[in-house]
Structure formats: C-alpha cells, structure tokens
PDB file of C-alpha atoms in Angstrom:
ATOM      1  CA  UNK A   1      36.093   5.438  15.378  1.00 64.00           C
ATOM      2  CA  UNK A   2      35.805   8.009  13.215  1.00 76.00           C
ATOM      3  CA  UNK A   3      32.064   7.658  12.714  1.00 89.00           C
ATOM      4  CA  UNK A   4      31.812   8.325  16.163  1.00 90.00           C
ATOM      5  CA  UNK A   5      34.114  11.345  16.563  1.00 90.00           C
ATOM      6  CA  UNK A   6      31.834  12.718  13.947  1.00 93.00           C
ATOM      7  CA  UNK A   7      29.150  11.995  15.624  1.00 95.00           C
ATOM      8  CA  UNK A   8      30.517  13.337  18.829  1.00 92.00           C
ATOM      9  CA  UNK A   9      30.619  16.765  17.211  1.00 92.00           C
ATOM     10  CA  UNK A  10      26.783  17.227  17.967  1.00 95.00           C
ATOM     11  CA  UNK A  11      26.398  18.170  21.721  1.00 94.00           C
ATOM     12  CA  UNK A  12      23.636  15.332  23.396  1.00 92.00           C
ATOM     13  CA  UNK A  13      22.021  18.598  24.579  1.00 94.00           C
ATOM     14  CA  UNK A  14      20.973  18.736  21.388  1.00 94.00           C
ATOM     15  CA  UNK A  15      18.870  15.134  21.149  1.00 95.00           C
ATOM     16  CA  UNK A  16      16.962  15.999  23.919  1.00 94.00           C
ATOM     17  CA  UNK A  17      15.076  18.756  22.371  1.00 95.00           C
ATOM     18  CA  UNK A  18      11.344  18.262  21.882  1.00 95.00           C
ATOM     19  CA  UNK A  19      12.000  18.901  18.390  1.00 95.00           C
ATOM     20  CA  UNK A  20      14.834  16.612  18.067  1.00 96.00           C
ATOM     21  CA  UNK A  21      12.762  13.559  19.547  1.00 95.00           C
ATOM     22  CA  UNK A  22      10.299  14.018  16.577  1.00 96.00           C
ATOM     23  CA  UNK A  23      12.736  13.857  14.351  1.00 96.00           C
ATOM     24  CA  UNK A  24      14.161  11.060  15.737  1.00 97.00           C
ATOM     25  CA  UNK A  25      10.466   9.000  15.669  1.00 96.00           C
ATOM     26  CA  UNK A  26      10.445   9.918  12.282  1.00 95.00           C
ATOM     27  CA  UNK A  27      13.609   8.716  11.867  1.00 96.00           C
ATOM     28  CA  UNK A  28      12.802   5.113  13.267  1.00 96.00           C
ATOM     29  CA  UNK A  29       9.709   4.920  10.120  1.00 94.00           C
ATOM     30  CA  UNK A  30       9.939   1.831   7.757  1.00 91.00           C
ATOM     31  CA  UNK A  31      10.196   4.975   5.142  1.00 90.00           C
ATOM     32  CA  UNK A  32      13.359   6.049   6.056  1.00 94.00           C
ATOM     33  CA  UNK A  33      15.080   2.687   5.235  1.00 94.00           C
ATOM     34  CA  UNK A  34      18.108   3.395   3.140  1.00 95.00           C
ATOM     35  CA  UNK A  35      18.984   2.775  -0.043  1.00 92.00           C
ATOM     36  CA  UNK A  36      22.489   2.190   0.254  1.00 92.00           C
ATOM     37  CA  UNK A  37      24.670   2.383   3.478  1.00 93.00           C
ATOM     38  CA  UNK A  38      28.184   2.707   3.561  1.00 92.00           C
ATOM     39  CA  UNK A  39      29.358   1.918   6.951  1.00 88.00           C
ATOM     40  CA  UNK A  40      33.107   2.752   6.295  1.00 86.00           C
ATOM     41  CA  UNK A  41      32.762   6.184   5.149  1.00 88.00           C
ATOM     42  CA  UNK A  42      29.651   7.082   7.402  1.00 92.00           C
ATOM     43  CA  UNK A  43      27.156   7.519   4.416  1.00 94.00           C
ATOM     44  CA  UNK A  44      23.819   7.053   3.337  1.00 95.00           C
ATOM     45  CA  UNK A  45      21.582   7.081   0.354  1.00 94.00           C
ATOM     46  CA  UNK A  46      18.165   8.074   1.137  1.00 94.00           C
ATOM     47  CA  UNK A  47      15.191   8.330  -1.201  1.00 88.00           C
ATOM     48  CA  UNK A  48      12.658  10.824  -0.820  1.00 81.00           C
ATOM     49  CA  UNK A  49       9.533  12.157  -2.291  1.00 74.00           C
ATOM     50  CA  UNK A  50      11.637  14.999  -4.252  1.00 74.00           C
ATOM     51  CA  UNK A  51      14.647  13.049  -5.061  1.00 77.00           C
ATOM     52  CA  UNK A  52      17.668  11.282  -2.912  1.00 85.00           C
ATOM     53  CA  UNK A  53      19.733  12.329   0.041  1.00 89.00           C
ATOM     54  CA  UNK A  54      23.455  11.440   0.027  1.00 94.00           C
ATOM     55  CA  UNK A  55      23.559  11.833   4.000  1.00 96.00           C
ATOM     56  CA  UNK A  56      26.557  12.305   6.413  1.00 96.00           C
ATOM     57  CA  UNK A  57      26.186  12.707  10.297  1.00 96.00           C
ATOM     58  CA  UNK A  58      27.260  15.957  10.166  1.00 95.00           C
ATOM     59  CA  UNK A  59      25.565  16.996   7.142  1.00 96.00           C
ATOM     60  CA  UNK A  60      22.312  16.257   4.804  1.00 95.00           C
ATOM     61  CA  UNK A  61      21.319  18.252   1.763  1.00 94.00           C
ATOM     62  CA  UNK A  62      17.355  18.113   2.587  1.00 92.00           C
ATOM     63  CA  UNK A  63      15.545  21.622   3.487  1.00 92.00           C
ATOM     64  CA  UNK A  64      15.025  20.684   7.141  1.00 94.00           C
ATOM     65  CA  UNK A  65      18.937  20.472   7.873  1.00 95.00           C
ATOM     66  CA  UNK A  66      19.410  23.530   5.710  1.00 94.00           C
ATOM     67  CA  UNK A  67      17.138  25.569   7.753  1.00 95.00           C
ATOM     68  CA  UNK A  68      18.163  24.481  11.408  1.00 95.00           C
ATOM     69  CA  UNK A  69      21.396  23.604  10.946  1.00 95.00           C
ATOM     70  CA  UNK A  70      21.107  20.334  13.481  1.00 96.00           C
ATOM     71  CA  UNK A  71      20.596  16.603  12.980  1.00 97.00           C
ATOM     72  CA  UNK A  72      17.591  15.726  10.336  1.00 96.00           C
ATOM     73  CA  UNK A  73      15.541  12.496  10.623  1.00 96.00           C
ATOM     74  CA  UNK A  74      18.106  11.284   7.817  1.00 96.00           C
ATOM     75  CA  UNK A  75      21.292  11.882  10.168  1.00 97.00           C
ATOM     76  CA  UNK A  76      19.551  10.286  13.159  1.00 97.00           C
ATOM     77  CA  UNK A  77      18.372   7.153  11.009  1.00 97.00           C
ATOM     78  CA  UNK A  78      21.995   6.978   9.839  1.00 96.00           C
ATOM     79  CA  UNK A  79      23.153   6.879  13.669  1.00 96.00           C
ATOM     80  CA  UNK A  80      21.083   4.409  14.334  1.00 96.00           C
ATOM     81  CA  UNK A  81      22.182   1.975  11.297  1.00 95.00           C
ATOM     82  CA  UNK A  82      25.629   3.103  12.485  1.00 95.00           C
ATOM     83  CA  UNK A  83      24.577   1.634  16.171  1.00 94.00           C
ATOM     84  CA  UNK A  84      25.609   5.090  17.199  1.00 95.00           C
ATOM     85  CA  UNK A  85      22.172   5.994  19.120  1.00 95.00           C
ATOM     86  CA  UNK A  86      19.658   3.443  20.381  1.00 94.00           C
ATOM     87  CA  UNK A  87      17.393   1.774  17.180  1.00 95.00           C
ATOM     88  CA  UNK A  88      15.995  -1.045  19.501  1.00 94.00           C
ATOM     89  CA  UNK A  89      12.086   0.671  17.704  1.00 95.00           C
ATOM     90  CA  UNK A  90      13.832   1.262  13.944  1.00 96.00           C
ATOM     91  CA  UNK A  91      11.907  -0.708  11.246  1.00 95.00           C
ATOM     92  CA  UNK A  92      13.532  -1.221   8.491  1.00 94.00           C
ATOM     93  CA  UNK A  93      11.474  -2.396   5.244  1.00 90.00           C
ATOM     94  CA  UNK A  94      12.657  -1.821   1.721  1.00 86.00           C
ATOM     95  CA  UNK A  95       9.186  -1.588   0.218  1.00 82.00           C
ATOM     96  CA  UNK A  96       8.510   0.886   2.250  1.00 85.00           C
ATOM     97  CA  UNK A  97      10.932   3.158   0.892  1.00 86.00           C
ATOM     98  CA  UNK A  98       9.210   5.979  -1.399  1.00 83.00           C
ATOM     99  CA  UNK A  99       9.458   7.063  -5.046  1.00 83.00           C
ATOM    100  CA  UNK A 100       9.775   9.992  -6.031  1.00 82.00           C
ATOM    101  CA  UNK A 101       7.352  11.935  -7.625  1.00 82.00           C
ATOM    102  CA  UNK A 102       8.086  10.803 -11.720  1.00 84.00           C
ATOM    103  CA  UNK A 103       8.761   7.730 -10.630  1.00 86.00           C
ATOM    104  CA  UNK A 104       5.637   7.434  -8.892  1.00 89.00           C
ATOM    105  CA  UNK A 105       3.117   8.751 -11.598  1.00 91.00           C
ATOM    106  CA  UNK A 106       4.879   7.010 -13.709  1.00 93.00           C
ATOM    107  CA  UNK A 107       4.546   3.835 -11.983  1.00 94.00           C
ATOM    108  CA  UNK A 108       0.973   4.541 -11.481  1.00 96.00           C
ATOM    109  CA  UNK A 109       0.178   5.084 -15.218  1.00 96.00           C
ATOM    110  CA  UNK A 110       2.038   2.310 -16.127  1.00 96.00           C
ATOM    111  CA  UNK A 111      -0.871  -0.147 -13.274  1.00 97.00           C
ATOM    112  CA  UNK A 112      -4.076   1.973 -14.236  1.00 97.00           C
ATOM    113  CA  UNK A 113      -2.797   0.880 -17.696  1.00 97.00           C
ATOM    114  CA  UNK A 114      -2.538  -2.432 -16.907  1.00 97.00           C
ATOM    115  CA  UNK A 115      -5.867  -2.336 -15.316  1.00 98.00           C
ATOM    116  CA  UNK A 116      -7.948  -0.764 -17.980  1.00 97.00           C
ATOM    117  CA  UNK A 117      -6.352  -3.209 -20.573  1.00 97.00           C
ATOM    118  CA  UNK A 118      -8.031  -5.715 -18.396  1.00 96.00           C
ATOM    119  CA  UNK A 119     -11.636  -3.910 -18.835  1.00 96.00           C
ATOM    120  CA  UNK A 120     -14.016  -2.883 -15.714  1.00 96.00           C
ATOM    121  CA  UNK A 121     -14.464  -6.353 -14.122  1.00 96.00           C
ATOM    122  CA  UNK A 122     -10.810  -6.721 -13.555  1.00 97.00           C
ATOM    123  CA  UNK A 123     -10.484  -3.109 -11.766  1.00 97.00           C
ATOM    124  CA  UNK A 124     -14.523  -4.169  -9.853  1.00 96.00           C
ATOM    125  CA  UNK A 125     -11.739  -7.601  -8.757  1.00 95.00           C
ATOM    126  CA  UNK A 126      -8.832  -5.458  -7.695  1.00 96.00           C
ATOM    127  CA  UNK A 127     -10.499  -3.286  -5.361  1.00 95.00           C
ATOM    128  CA  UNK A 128     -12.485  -5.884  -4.279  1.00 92.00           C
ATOM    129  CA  UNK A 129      -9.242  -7.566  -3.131  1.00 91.00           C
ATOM    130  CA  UNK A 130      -7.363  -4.766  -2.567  1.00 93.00           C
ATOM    131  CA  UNK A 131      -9.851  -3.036  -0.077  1.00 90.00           C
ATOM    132  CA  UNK A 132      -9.697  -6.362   2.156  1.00 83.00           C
ATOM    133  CA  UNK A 133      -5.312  -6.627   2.167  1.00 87.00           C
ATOM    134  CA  UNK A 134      -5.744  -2.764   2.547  1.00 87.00           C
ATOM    135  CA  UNK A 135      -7.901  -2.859   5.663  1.00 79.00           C
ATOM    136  CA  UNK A 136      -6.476  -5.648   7.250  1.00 73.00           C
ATOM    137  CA  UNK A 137      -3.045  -5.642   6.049  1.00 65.00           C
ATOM    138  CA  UNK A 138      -2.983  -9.522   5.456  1.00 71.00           C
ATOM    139  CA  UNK A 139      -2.875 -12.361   2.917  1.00 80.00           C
ATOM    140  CA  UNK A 140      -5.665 -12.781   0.482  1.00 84.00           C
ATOM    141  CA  UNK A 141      -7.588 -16.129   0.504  1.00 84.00           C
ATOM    142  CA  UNK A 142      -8.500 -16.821  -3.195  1.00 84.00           C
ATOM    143  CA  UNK A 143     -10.811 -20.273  -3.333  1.00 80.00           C
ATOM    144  CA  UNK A 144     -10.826 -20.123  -7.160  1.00 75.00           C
ATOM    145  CA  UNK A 145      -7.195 -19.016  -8.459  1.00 72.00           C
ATOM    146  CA  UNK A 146      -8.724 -20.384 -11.565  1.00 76.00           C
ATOM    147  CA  UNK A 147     -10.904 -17.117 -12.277  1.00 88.00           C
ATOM    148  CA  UNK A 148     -10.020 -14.853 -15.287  1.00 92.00           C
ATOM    149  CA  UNK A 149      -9.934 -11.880 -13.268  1.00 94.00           C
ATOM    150  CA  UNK A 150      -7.904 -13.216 -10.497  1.00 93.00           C
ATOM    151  CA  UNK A 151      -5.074 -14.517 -12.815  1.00 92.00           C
ATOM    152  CA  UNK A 152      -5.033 -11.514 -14.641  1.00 95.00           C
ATOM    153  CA  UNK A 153      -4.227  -9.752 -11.578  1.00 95.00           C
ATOM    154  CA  UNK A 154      -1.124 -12.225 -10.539  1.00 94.00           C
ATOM    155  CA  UNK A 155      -0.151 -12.280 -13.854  1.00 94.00           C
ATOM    156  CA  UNK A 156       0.743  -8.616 -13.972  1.00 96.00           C
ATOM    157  CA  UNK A 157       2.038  -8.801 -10.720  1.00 94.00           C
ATOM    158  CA  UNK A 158      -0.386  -6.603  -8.827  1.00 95.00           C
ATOM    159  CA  UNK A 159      -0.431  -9.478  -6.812  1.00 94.00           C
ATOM    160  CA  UNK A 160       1.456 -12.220  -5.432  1.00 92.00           C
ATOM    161  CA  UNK A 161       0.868 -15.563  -4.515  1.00 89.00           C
ATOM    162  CA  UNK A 162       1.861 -17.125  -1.110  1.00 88.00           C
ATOM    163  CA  UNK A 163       4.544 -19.834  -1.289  1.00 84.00           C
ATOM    164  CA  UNK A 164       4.103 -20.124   2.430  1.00 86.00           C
ATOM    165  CA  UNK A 165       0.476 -20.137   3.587  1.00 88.00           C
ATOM    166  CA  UNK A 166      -0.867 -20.462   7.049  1.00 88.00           C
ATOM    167  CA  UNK A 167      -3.951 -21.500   7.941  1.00 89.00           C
ATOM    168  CA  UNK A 168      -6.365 -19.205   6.314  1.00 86.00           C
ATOM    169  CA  UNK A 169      -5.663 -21.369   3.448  1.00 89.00           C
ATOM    170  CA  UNK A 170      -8.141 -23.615   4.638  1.00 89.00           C
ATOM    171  CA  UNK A 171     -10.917 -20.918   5.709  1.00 84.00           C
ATOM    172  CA  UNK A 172     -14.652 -22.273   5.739  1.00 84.00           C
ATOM    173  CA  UNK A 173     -13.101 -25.876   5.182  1.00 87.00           C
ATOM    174  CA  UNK A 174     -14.356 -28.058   7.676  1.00 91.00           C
ATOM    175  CA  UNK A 175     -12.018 -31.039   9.630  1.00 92.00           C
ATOM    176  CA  UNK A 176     -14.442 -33.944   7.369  1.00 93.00           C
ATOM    177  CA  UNK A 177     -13.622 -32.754   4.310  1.00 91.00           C
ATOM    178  CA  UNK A 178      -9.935 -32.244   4.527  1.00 93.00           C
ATOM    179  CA  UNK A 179      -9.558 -35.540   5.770  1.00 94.00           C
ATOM    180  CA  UNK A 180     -11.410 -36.711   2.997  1.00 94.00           C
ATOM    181  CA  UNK A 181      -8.964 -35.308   0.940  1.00 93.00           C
ATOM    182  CA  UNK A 182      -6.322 -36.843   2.653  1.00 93.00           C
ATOM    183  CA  UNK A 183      -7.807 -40.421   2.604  1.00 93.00           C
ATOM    184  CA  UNK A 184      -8.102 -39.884  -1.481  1.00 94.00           C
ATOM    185  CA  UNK A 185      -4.300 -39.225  -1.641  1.00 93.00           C
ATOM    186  CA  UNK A 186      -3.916 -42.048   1.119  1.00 92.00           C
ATOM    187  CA  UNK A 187      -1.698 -39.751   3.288  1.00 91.00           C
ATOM    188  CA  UNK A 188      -1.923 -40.685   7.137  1.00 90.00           C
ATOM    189  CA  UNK A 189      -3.045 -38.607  10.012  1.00 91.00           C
ATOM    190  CA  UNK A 190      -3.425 -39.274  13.976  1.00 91.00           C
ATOM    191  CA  UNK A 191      -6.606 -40.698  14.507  1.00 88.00           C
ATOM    192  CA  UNK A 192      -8.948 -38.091  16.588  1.00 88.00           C
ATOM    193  CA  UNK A 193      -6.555 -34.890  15.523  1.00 92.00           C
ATOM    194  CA  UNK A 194      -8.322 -31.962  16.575  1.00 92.00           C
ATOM    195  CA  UNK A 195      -9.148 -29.349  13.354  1.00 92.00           C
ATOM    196  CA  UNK A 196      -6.267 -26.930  13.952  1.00 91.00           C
ATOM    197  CA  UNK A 197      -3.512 -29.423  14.615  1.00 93.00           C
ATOM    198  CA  UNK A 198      -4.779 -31.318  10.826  1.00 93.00           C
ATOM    199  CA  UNK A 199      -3.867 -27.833   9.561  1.00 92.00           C
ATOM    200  CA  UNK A 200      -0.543 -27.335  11.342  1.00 93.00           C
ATOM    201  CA  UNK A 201       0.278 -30.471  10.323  1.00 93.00           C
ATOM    202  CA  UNK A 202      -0.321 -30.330   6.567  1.00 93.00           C
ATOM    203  CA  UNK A 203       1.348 -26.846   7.080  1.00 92.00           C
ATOM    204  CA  UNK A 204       4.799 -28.210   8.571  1.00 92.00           C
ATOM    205  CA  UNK A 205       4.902 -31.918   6.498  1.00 91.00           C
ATOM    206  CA  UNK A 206       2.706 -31.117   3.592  1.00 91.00           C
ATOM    207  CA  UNK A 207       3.842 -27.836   2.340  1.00 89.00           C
ATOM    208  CA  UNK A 208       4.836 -28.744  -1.010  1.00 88.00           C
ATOM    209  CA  UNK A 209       2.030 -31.091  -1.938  1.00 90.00           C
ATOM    210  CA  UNK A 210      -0.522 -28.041  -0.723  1.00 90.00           C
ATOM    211  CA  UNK A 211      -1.229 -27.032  -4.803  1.00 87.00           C
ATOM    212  CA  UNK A 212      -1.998 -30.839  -5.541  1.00 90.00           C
ATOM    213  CA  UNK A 213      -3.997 -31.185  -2.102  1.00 92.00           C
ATOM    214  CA  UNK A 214      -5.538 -28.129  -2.248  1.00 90.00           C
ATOM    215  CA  UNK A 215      -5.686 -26.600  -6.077  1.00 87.00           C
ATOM    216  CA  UNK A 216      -8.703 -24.783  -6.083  1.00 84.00           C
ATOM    217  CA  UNK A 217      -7.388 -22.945  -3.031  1.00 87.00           C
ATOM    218  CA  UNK A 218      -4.538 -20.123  -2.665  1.00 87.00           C
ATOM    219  CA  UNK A 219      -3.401 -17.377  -0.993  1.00 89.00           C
ATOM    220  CA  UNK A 220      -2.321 -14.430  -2.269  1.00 90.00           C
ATOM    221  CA  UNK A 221      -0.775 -10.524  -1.278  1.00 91.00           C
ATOM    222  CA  UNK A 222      -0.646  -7.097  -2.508  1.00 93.00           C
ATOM    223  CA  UNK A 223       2.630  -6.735  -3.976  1.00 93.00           C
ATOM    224  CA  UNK A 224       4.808  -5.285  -1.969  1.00 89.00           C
ATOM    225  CA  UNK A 225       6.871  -3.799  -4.739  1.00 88.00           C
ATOM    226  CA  UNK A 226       3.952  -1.199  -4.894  1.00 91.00           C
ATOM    227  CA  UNK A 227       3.155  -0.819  -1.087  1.00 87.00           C
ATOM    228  CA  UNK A 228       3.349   2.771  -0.925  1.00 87.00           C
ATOM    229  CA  UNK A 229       0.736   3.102  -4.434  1.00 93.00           C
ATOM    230  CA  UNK A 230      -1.989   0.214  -3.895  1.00 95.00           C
ATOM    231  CA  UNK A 231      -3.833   2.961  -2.376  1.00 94.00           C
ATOM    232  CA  UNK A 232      -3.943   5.585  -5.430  1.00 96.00           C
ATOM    233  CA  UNK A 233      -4.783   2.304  -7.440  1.00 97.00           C
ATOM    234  CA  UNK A 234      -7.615   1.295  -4.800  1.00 97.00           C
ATOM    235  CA  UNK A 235      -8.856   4.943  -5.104  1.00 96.00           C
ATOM    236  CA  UNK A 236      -8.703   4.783  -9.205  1.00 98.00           C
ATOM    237  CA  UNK A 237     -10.710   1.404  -9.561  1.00 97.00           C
ATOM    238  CA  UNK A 238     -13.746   2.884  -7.105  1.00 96.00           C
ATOM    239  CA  UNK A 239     -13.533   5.886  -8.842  1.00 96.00           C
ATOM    240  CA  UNK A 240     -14.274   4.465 -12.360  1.00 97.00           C
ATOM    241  CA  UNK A 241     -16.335   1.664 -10.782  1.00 96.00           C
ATOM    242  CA  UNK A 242     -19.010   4.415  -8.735  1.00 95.00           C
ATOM    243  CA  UNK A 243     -17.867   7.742  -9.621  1.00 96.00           C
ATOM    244  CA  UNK A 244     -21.113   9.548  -7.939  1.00 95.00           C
ATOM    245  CA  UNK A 245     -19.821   8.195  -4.615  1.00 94.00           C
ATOM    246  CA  UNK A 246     -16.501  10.023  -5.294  1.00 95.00           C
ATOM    247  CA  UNK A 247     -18.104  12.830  -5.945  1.00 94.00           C
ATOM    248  CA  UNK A 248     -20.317  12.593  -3.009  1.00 91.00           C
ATOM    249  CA  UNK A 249     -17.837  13.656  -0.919  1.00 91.00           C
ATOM    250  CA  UNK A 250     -15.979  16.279  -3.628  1.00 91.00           C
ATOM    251  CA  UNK A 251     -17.048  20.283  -2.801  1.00 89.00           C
ATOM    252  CA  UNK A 252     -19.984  21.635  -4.587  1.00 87.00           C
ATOM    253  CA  UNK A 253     -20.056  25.133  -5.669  1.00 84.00           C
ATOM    254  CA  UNK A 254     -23.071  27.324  -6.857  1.00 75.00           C
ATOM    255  CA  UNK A 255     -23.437  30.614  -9.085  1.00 65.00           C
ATOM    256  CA  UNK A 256     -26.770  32.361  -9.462  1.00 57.00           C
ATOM    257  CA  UNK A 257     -27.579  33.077 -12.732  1.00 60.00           C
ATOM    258  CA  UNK A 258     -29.938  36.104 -13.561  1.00 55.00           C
ATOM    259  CA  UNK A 259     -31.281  35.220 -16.652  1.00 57.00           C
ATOM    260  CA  UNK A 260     -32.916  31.781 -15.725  1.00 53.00           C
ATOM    261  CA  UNK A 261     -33.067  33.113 -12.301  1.00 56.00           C
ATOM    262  CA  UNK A 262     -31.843  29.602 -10.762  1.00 66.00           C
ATOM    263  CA  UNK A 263     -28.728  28.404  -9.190  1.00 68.00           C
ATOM    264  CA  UNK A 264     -26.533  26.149 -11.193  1.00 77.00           C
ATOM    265  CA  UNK A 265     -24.483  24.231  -8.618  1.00 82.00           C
ATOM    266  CA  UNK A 266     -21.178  22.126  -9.586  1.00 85.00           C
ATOM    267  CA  UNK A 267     -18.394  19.723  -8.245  1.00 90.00           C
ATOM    268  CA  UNK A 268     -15.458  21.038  -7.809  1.00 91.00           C
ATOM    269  CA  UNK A 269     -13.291  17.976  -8.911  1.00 93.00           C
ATOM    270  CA  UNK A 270      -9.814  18.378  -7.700  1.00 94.00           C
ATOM    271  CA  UNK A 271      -6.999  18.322 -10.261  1.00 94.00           C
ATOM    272  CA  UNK A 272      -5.003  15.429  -8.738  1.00 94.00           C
ATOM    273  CA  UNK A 273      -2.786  12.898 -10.863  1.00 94.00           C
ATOM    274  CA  UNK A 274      -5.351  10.243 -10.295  1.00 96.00           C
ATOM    275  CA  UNK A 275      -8.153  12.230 -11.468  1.00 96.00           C
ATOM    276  CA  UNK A 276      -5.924  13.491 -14.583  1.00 96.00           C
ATOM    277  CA  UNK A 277      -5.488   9.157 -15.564  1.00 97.00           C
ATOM    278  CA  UNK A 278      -9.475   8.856 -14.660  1.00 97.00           C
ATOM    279  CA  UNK A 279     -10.546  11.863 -17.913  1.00 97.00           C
ATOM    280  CA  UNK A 280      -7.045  10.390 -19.767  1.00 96.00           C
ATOM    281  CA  UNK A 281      -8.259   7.021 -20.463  1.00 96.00           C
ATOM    282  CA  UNK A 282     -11.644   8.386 -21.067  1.00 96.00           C
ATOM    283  CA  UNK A 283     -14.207   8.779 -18.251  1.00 96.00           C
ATOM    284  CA  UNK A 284     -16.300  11.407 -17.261  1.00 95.00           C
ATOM    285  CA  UNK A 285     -18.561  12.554 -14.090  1.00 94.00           C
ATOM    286  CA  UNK A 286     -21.881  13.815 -14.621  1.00 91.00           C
ATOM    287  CA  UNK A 287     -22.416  17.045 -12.849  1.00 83.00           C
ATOM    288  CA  UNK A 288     -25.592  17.418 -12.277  1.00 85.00           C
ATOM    289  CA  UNK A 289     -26.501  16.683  -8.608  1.00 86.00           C
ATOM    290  CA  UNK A 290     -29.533  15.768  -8.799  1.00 84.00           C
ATOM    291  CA  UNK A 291     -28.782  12.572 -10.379  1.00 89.00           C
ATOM    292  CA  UNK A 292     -26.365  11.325  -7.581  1.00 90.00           C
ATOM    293  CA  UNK A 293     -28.176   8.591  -5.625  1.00 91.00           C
ATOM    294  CA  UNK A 294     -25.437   9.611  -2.565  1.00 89.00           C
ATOM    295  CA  UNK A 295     -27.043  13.051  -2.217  1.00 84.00           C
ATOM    296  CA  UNK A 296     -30.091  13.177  -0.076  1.00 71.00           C
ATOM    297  CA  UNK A 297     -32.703  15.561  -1.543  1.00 60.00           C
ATOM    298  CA  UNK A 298     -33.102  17.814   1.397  1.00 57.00           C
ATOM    299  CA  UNK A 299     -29.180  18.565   0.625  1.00 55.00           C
ATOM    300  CA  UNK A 300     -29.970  19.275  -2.582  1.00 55.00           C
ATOM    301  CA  UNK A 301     -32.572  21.185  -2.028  1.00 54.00           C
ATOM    302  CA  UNK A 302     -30.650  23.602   0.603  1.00 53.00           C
ATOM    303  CA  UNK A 303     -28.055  24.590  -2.212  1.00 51.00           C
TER     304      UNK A 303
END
C-alpha cells in the first residue's frame, strides 16, 4: 500500500510524455536489472557505469532525476519490479548488469592478462571463437575440446562449457556414423529413425552419457560473467593479431615539412583503455602508411 501511495504522488500525466516513454524503454533494458530489491521498503540498488543508485519511486540520486525533477529510467524499472506499471516487455538478466568504470578496466586487465600469458595463438583462438558467439549470439561447437588453446580458454573461464547441449552438438555428423557409435556402446534405437529424431533422442535419454558417446565433441559459451566486456577483449586480440587493419580505419593526419619539402602523414591512435593495455604489455604500430597492405595506393597517394 504504501508503495503505491508513493507512487501515486506522480500525476499519470506525467508517463505519457514523449520523454517519459523513452525513459521508460530504457527502463525495460536487461541493463537496468537490479542489484538488490527491497520490496518492503520500496528500494532498489542499481549499478551504473559511474557507480550505484540506491533508488526510491519518488527519488533517485542519478543526474537525469536531478535535472528534471520526474521519474528516471531507475524509478520506472523499480515500478515495474514493484508490479506498479505494466513490465509485460522488462528483461531482466543479471549479466547484463554493468560495471563500473574501475571495475571494468580492472576486469579487463586482469583477461588481456590472462590472454597474453597464454601467448598469440591463444588470443588468434579467442577471437576466432569469440567473433562467431559475438555475431550470432549462440553456443560454440568445439569438435576437439582436446586442443591446447581451447582448454586454456575454459580453463580461465573465458569460456564455458555446455552441460546441456542441443543439437549443434552433432553438426557435420551424419545419421551412419552416430549410429555406429551407438551399436559400439550397444545402446538401442528405433529401427528407420529419421536423423533429427536420433539426436532428440540421445538429447532427452542420453544426456549424461553424451561426454563418453561423444568425447571429442562439446559445446561451449562466452561467459556470461563478462557479457558486457567480450567485446573490448574481441577488439584487443584483433588488434595485436593485425594491427594495420586497426589502423586502417584510425584518422590519419599530415604536416608539411619545409625542409624535406614532403608531407609526413600519421595515425592518430586514440588514447582508449584498450589501446593503453595494447603499448602496456608491449606492442607497437608502425606508422608509416605506406606499409599497410589495407591502404590502397591511390589513397596514399592523395594525402
């Protein structure tokens, strides 16, 4: 009751704003899943970017709520966890939920670490993974779990592997030689069973003898732990792995120099936190243009 008196206070004039709708989209973002909700009192914990939110329906200490005075995308996501507004489109996802900014680099330092420990062919495996699960946001399919570079990765947990796989598992297997596989551990199947039913079925009765089936075969996913940084690690890995394409699409700037009478043109590299790790654990970009393959020469030539 009293959460809703409270929440009565703001007029529903109000909600219908154009501006209040886009806060209330926002509001319904995996992101904005709490930290901690405390339904009796009418309080949330939110975590943001720049720190947390201890947020009330009548009040939130972020700048937007400070500067209009009116419900913020934290209030309305509390209202909806309160079931005081409609959240019938609310997503709620705890990996989704942001660091903030030290714990985020520090987080990030702590995986490039991990990664350059493991030497260039383990970062060349990551992205290679990580630019499929990033793409298509699905499972991995891993037919040798057994490779150095693939352990590695699950080891440190930059990856996880599937206890419940579906039926990509069995991906470029064809019906003749999983039932040969199941006539070698004498395990019975309808006679005729169409391709996709043999997998549903080993899915559904088979689960837990899948590894001794199948152990050259698993499935693995990005960890969601990490959801919102695979993408600054993706970004690091390419970057040590081909850093002329990187700089193929950085700005280029150019000063004329009178004594050799010749233009000496430069990237402009950006100074982000990624970029900081890349010259940290020792790398370097060439600068001269002319010896990035990405770069046609007629571009080169106009600068």
């Amino acid at each position: 009751m009293a959460n809703k008196e409270t929440w009565g206070k703001w007029e529903n004039s109000i909600h219908e704003s154009e501006d209040s709708k886009k806060r209330i989209f926002s509001a319904q973002s995996a992101s904005l899943t709490p930290v901690r909700i405390d339904t009796t009192d009418g309080m949330a914990y939110f975590q943001g970017r720049h720190g947390k939110y201890e947020t009330f329906l009548d009040y939130c200490p972020c700048g937007d709520f400070h500067r209009r005075h009116l419900p913020c995308k934290h209030i309305y996501r509390l209202a909806m966890e309160l079931d005081l507004i409609d959240k019938s489109d609310m997503k709620s996802d705890t990996s989704s939920i942001p660091f903030t900014k030290f714990e985020r680099n520090s987080v990030i330092e702590s995986l490039i670490s991990i990664l350059e420990d493991g030497g260039l062919s383990i970062m060349k495996r990551y992205a290679q993974l990580a630019s499929s699960a990033l793409n298509s946001d699905s499972k991995l399919f891993l037919t040798n779990p057994l490779r150095y570079e693939d352990n590695y990765l699950i080891s440190n947990k930059l990856f996880c592997v599937s206890e419940k796989p579906d039926t990509q598992l069995f991906e470029k297997l064809k019906k003749n030689d999983i039932l040969t596989i199941l006539d070698q551990h004498k395990i019975d199947y309808p006679p005729k069973i169409k391709c996709n039913d043999l997998k549903e079925l080993l899915l559904s009765d088979y689960l837990d003898k899948l590894k001794e089936l199948f152990p050259d075969r698993c499935m693995c996913f990005l960890n969601p732990e990490y959801k919102t940084i695979h993408k600054d690690i993706y970004s690091y890995c390419l970057r040590v792995d081909d850093p002329y394409r990187y700089l193929s699409n950085c700005n280029i700037t150019g000063s004329y120099k009178f004594i050799t009478g010749k233009t000496e043109c430069h990237y402009v590299i950006p100074d982000t936190e990624i970029n900081r790790l890349y010259f940290k654990y020792g790398h370097t970009f060439d600068e001269d243009i002319t010896n990035n393959p990405y770069l046609n020469n007629d571009f080169i030539c106009k600068l």
